[in-house]
PDB file of C-alpha atoms in Angstrom:
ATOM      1  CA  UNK A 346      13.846  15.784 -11.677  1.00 78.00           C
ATOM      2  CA  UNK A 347      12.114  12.510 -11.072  1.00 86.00           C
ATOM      3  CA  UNK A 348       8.538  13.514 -12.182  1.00 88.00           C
ATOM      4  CA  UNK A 349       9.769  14.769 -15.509  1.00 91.00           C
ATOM      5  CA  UNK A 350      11.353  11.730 -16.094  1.00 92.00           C
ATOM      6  CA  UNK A 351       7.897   9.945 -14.917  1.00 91.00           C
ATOM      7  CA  UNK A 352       5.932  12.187 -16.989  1.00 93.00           C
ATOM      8  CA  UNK A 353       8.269  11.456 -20.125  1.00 93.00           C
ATOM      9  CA  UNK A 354       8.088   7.665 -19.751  1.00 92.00           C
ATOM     10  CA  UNK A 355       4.154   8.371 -19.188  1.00 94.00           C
ATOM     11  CA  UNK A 356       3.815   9.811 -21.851  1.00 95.00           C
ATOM     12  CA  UNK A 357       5.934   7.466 -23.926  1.00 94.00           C
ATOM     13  CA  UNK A 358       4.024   4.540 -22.696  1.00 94.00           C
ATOM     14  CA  UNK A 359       0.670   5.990 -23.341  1.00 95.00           C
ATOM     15  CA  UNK A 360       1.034   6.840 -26.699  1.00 96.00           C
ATOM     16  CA  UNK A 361       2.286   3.661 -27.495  1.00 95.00           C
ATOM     17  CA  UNK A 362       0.141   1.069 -25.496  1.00 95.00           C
ATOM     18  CA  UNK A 363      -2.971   2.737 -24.064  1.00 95.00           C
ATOM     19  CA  UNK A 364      -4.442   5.029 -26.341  1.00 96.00           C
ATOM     20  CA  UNK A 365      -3.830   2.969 -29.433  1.00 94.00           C
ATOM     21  CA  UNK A 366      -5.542   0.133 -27.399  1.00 95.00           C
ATOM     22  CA  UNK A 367      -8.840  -0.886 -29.605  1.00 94.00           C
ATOM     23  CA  UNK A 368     -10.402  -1.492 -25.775  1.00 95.00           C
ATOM     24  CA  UNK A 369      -9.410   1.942 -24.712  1.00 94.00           C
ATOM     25  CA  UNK A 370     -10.742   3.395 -28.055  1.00 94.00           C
ATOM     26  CA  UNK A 371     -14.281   1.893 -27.542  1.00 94.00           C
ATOM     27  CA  UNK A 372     -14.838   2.059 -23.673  1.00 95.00           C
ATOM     28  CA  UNK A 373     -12.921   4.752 -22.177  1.00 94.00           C
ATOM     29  CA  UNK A 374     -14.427   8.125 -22.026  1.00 92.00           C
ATOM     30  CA  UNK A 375     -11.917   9.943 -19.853  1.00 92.00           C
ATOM     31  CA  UNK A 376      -7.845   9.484 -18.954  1.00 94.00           C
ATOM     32  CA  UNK A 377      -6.789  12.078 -16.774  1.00 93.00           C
ATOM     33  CA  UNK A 378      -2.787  11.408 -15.755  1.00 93.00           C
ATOM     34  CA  UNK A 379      -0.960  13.170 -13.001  1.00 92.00           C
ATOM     35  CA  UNK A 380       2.729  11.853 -12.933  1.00 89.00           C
ATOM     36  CA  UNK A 381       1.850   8.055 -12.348  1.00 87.00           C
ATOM     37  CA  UNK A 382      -2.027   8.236 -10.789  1.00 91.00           C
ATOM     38  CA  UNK A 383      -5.096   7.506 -13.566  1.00 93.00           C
ATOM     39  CA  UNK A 384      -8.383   8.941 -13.746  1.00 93.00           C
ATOM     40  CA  UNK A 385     -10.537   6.817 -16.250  1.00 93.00           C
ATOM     41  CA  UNK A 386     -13.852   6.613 -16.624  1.00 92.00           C
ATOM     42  CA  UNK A 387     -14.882   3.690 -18.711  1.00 93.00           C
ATOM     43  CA  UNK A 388     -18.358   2.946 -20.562  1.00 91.00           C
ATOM     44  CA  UNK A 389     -18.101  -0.531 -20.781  1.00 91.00           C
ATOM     45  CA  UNK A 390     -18.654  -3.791 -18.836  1.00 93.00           C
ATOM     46  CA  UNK A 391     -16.129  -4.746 -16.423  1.00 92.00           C
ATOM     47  CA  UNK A 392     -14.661  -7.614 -17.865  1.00 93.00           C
ATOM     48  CA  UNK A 393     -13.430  -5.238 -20.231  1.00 95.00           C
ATOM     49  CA  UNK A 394     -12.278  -2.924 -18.114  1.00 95.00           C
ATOM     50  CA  UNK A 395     -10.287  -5.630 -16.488  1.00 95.00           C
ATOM     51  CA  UNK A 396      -9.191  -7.332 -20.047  1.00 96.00           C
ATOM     52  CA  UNK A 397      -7.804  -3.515 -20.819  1.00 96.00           C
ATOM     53  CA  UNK A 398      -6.086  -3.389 -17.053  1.00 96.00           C
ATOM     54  CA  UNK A 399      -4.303  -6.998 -18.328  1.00 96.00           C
ATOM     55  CA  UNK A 400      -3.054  -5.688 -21.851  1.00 96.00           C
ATOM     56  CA  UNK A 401      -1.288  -2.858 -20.775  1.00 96.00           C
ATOM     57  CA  UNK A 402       0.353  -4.453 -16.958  1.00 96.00           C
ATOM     58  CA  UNK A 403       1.392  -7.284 -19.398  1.00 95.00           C
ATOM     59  CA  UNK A 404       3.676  -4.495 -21.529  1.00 95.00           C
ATOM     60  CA  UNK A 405       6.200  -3.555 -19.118  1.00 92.00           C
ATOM     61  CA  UNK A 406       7.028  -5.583 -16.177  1.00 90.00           C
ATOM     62  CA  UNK A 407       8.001  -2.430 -14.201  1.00 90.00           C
ATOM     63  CA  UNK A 408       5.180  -0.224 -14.939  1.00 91.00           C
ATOM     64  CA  UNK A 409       1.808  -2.205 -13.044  1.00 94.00           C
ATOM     65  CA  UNK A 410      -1.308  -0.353 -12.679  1.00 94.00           C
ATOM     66  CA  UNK A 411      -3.387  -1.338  -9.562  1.00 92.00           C
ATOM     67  CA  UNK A 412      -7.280  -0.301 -10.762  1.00 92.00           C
ATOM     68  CA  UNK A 413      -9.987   0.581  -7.909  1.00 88.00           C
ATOM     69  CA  UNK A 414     -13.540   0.284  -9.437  1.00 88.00           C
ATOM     70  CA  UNK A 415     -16.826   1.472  -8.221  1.00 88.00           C
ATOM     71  CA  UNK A 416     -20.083   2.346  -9.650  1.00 87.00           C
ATOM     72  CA  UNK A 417     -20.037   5.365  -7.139  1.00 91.00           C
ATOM     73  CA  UNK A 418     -17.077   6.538  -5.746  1.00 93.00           C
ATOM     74  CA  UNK A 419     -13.351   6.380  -6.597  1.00 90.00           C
ATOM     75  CA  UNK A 420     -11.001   8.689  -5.045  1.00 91.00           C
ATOM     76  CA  UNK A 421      -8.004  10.294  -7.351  1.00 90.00           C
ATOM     77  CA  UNK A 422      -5.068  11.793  -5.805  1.00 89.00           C
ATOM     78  CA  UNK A 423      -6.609  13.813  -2.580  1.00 86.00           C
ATOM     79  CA  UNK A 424     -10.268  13.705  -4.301  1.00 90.00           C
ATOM     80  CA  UNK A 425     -12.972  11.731  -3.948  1.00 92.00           C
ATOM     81  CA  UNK A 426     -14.943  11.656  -7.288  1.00 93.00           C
ATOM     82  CA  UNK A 427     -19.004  10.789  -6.903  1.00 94.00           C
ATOM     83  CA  UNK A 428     -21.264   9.904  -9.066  1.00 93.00           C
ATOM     84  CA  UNK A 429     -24.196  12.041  -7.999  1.00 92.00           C
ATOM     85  CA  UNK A 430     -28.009  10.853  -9.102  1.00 92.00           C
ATOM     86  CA  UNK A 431     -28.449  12.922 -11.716  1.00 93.00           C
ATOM     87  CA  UNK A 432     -25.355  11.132 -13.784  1.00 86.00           C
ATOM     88  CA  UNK A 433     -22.934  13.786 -13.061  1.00 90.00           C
ATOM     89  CA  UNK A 434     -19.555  13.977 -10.939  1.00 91.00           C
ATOM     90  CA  UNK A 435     -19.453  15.896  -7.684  1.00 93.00           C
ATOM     91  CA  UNK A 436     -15.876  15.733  -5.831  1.00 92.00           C
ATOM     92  CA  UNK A 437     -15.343  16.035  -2.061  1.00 89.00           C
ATOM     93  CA  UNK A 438     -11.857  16.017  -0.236  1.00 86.00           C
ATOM     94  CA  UNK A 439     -10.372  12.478   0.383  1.00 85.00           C
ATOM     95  CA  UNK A 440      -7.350  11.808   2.418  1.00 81.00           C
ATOM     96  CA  UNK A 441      -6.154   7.878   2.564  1.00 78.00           C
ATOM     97  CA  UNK A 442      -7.060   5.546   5.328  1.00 79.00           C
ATOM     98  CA  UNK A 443      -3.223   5.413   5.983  1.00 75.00           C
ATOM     99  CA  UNK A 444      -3.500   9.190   6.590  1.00 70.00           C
ATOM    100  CA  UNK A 445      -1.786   9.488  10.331  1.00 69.00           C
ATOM    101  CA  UNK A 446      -2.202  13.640  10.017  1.00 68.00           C
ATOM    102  CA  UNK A 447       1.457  14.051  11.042  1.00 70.00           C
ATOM    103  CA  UNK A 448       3.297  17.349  10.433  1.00 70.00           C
ATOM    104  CA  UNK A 449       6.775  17.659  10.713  1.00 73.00           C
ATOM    105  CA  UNK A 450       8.563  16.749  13.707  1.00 74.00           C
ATOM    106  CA  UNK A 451      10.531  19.275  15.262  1.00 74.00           C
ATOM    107  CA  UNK A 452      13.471  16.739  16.030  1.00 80.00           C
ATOM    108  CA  UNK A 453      13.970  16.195  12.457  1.00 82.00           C
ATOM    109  CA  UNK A 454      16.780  17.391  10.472  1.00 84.00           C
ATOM    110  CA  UNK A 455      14.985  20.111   8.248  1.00 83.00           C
ATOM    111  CA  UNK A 456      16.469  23.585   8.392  1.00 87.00           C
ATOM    112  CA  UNK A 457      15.048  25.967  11.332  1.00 83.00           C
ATOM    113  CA  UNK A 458      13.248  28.220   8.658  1.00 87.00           C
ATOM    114  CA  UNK A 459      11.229  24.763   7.602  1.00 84.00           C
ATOM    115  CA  UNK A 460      10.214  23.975  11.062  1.00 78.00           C
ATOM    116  CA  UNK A 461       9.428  27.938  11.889  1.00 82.00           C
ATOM    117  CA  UNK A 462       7.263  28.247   8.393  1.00 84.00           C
ATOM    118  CA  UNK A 463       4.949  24.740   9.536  1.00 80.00           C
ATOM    119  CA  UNK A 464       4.316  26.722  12.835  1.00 81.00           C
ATOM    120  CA  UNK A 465       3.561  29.808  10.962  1.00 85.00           C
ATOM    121  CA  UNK A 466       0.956  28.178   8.686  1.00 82.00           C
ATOM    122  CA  UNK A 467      -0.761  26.147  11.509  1.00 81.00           C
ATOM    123  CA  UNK A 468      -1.384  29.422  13.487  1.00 85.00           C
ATOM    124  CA  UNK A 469      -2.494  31.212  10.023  1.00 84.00           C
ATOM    125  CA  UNK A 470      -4.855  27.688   9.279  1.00 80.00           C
ATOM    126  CA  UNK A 471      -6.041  28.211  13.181  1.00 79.00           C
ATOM    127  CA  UNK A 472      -6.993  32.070  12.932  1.00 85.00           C
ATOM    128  CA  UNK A 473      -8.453  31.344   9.140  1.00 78.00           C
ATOM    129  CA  UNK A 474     -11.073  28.051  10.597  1.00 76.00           C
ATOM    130  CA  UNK A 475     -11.747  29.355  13.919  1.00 78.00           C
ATOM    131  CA  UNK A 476     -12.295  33.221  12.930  1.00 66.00           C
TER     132      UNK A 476
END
């Protein structure tokens, strides 16, 4: 239930402070949303960018968004998104520097049929990359 209700107030918020932002109307060329991540591409200088970032943390105390900028890179969700040479955007798989690869320990307190389906699909990943 707790992503619908994040989606909601999303949505909410957007409509009423981000896309009705004269900053956002000028510079941004893309705002993809999923749940509480941003995609945004922005055609402007980065001052801007960061002037737009203030206006709309300064709106709600409890809703902050944390921007990472770079000419060539940024990665979105479990995607890295490039800017390749020709001025397009080529994607490649990113997983977080935090990323320990765990999978669920058998000692935990999931139900049998959990613990027997993450065995299952390791095997099926196994036969599928080394076949």
């Amino acid at each position: 239930m707790a992503p619908a209700y994040a989606n909601l107030y999303m949505d909410t918020f957007e409509n009423q402070y981000v896309y009705n932002n004269t900053l956002f109307k000028s510079h941004s060329k893309c705002w993809l949303r999923y749940i509480d991540d941003v995609f945004c591409l922005w055609d402007g200088p980065t001052d801007t960018f960061a002037l737009f970032v203030s206006q709309i943390n300064g709106v709600r105390p409890e809703l902050q968004f944390t921007p990472k900028c770079d000419i060539k890179t940024v990665p979105f969700l479990d995607t890295l998104v490039i800017k390749n040479n020709q001025g397009g955007l080529d994607t490649d798989i990113y997983t977080k520097p935090t990323d320990s690869n765990n999978l669920l320990l058998f000692s935990s307190c999931h139900p049998k049929s959990t613990h027997f389906l993450v065995c299952h699909l390791c095997s099926l990943h196994y036969i599928h990359t080394n076949s």
